[in-house]
XYZ file of N, CA and C in Angstrom:
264
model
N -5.235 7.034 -1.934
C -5.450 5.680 -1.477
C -4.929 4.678 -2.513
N -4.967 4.934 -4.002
C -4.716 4.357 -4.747
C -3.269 4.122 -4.776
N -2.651 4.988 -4.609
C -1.177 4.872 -4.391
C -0.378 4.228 -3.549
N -1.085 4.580 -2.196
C -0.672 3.534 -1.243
C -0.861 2.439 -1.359
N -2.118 1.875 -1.993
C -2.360 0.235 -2.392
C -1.459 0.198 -3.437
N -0.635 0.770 -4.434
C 0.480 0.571 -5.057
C 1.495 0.395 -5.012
N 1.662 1.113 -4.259
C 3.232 0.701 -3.361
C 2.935 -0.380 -2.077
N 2.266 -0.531 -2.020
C 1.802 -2.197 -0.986
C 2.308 -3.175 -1.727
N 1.301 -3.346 -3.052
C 1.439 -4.134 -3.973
C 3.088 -4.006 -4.544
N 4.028 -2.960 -5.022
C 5.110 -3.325 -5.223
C 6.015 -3.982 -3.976
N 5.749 -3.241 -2.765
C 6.240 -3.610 -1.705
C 6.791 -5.049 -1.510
N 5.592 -5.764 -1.129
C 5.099 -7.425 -1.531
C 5.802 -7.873 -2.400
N 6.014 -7.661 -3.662
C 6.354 -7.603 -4.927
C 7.933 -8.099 -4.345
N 8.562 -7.178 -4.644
C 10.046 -6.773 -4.215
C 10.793 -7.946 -3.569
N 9.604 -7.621 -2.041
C 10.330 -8.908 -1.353
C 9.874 -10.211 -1.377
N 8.783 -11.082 -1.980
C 8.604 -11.889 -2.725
C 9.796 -12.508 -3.860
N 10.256 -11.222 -4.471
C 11.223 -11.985 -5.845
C 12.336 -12.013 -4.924
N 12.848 -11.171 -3.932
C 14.540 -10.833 -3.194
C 13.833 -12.749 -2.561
N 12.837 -12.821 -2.289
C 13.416 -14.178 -0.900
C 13.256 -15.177 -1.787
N 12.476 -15.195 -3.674
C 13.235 -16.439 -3.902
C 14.228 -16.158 -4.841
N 14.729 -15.551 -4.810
C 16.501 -15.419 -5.581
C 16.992 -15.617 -4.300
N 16.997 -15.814 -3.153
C 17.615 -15.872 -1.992
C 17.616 -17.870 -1.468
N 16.372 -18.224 -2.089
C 16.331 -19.871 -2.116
C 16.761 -20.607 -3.050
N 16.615 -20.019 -4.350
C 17.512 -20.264 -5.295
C 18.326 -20.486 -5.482
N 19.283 -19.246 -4.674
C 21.046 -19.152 -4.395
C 21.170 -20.248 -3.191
N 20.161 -20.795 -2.383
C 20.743 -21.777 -1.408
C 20.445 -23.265 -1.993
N 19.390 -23.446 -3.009
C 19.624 -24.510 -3.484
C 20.412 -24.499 -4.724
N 21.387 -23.815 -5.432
C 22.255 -24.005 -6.123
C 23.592 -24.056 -5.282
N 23.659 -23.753 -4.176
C 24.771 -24.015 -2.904
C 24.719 -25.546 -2.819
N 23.564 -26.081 -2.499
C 23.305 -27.317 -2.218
C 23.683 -28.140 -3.237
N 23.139 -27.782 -4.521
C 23.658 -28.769 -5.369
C 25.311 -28.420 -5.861
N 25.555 -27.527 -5.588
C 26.662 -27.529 -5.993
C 27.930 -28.204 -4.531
N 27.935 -28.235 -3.303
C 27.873 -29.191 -2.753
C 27.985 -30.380 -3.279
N 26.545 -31.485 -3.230
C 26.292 -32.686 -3.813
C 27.451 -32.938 -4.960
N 27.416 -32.466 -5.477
C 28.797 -32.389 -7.024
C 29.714 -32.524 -6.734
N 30.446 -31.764 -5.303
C 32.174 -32.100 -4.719
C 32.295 -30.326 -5.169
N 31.763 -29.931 -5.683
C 32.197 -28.205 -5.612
C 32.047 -27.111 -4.215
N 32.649 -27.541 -3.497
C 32.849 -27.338 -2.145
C 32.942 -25.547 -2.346
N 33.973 -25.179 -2.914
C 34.270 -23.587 -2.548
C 33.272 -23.154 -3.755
N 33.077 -23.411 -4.746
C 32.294 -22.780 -5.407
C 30.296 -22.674 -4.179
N 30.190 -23.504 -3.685
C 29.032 -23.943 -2.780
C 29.262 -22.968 -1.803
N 30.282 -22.801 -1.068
C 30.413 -21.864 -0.111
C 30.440 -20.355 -0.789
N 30.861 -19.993 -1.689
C 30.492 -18.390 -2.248
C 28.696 -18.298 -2.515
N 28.451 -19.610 -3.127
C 26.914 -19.338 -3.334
C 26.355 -19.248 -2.331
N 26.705 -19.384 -0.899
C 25.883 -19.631 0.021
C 25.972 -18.550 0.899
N 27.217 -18.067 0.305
C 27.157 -16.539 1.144
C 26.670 -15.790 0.469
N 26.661 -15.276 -0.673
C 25.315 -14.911 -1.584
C 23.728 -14.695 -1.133
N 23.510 -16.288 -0.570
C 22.449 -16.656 -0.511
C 22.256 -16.030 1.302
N 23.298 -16.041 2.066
C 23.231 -15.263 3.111
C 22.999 -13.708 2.950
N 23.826 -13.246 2.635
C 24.143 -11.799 2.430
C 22.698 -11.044 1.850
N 21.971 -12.144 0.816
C 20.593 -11.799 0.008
C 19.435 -11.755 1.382
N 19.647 -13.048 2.044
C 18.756 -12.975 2.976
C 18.807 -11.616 4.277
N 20.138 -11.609 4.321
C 20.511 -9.911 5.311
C 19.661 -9.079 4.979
N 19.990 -8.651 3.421
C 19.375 -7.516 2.935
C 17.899 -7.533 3.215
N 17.317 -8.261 2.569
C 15.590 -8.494 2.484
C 15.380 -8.357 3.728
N 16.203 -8.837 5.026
C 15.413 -8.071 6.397
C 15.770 -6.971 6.446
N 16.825 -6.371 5.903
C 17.105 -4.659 5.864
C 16.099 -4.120 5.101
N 15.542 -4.171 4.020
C 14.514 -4.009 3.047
C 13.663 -3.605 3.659
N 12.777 -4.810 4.846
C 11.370 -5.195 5.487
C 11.454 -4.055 6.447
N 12.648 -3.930 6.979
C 12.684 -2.599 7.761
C 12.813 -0.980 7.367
N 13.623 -0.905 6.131
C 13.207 0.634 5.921
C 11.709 0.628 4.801
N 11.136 -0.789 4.443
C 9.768 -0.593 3.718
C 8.711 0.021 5.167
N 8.969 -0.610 5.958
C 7.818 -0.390 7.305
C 8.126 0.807 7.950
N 9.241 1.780 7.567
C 9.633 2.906 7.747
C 8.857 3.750 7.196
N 8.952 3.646 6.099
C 8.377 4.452 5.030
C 6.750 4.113 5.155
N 6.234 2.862 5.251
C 4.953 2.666 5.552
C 4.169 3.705 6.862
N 5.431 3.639 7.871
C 4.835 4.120 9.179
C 4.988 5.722 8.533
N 5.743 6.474 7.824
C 5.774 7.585 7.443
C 4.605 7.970 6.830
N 3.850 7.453 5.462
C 2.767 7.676 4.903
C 1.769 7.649 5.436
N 1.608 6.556 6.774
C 0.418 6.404 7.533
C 0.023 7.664 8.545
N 1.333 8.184 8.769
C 1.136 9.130 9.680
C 0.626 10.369 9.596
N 0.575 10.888 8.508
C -0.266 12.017 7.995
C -1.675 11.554 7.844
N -2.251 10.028 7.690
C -3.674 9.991 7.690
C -4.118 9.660 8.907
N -3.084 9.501 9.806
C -3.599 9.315 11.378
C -3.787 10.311 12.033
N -2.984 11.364 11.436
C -3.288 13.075 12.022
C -4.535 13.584 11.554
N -4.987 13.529 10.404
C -5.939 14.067 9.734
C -7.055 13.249 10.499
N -6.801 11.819 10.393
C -8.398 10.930 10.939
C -8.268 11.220 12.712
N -7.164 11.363 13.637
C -7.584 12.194 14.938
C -7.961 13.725 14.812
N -7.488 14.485 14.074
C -8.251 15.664 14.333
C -9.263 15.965 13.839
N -9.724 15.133 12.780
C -11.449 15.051 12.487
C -12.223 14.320 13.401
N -11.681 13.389 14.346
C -12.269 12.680 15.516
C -12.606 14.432 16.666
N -11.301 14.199 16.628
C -11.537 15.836 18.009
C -12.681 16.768 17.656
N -12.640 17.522 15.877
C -13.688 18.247 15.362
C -15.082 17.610 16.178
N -14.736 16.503 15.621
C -16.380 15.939 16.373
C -16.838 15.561 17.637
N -15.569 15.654 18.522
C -16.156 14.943 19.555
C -16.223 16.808 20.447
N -15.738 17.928 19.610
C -15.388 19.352 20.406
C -17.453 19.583 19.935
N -17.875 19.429 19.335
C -18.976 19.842 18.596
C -18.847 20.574 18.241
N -20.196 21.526 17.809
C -20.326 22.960 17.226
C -20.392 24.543 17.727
């Protein structure tokens, strides 16, 4: 149990820091913009796209792996349901 609340907690973690390096990169787009740095603004902003892609690719193989770990305690907690509901 402890583990799984560990990897929750990095989970969170992860994509917390990916989405603000991902706002970061769009407000240094922006200001770089404001300045007249037009093409330098447009690489940062695809950056700042490409970052945001990933982090929904992320959210999806994290909930992969979530639904994987869960599934061995959903087997174990239905067939201790069945034990009990078969009686003795």
């Amino acid at each position: 149990m402890r583990l799984l609340r560990e990897l929750e907690e990095t989970r969170l973690t992860f994509i917390w820091t990916g989405f603000e390096v991902v706002l970061t990169l769009a407000a240094i787009a922006e200001r770089e913009y404001e300045m007249g740095h037009q093409e330098n603004s447009g690489r940062t902003q695809a950056s700042a796209e490409k970052g945001y892609s990933d982090e929904k690719r992320y959210q999806a193989k994290f909930k992969e792996v979530r639904d994987r770990l869960d599934g061995p305690r959903r087997l174990r907690k239905d067939s201790g349901l069945r034990e009990r509901e078969a009686g003795p």
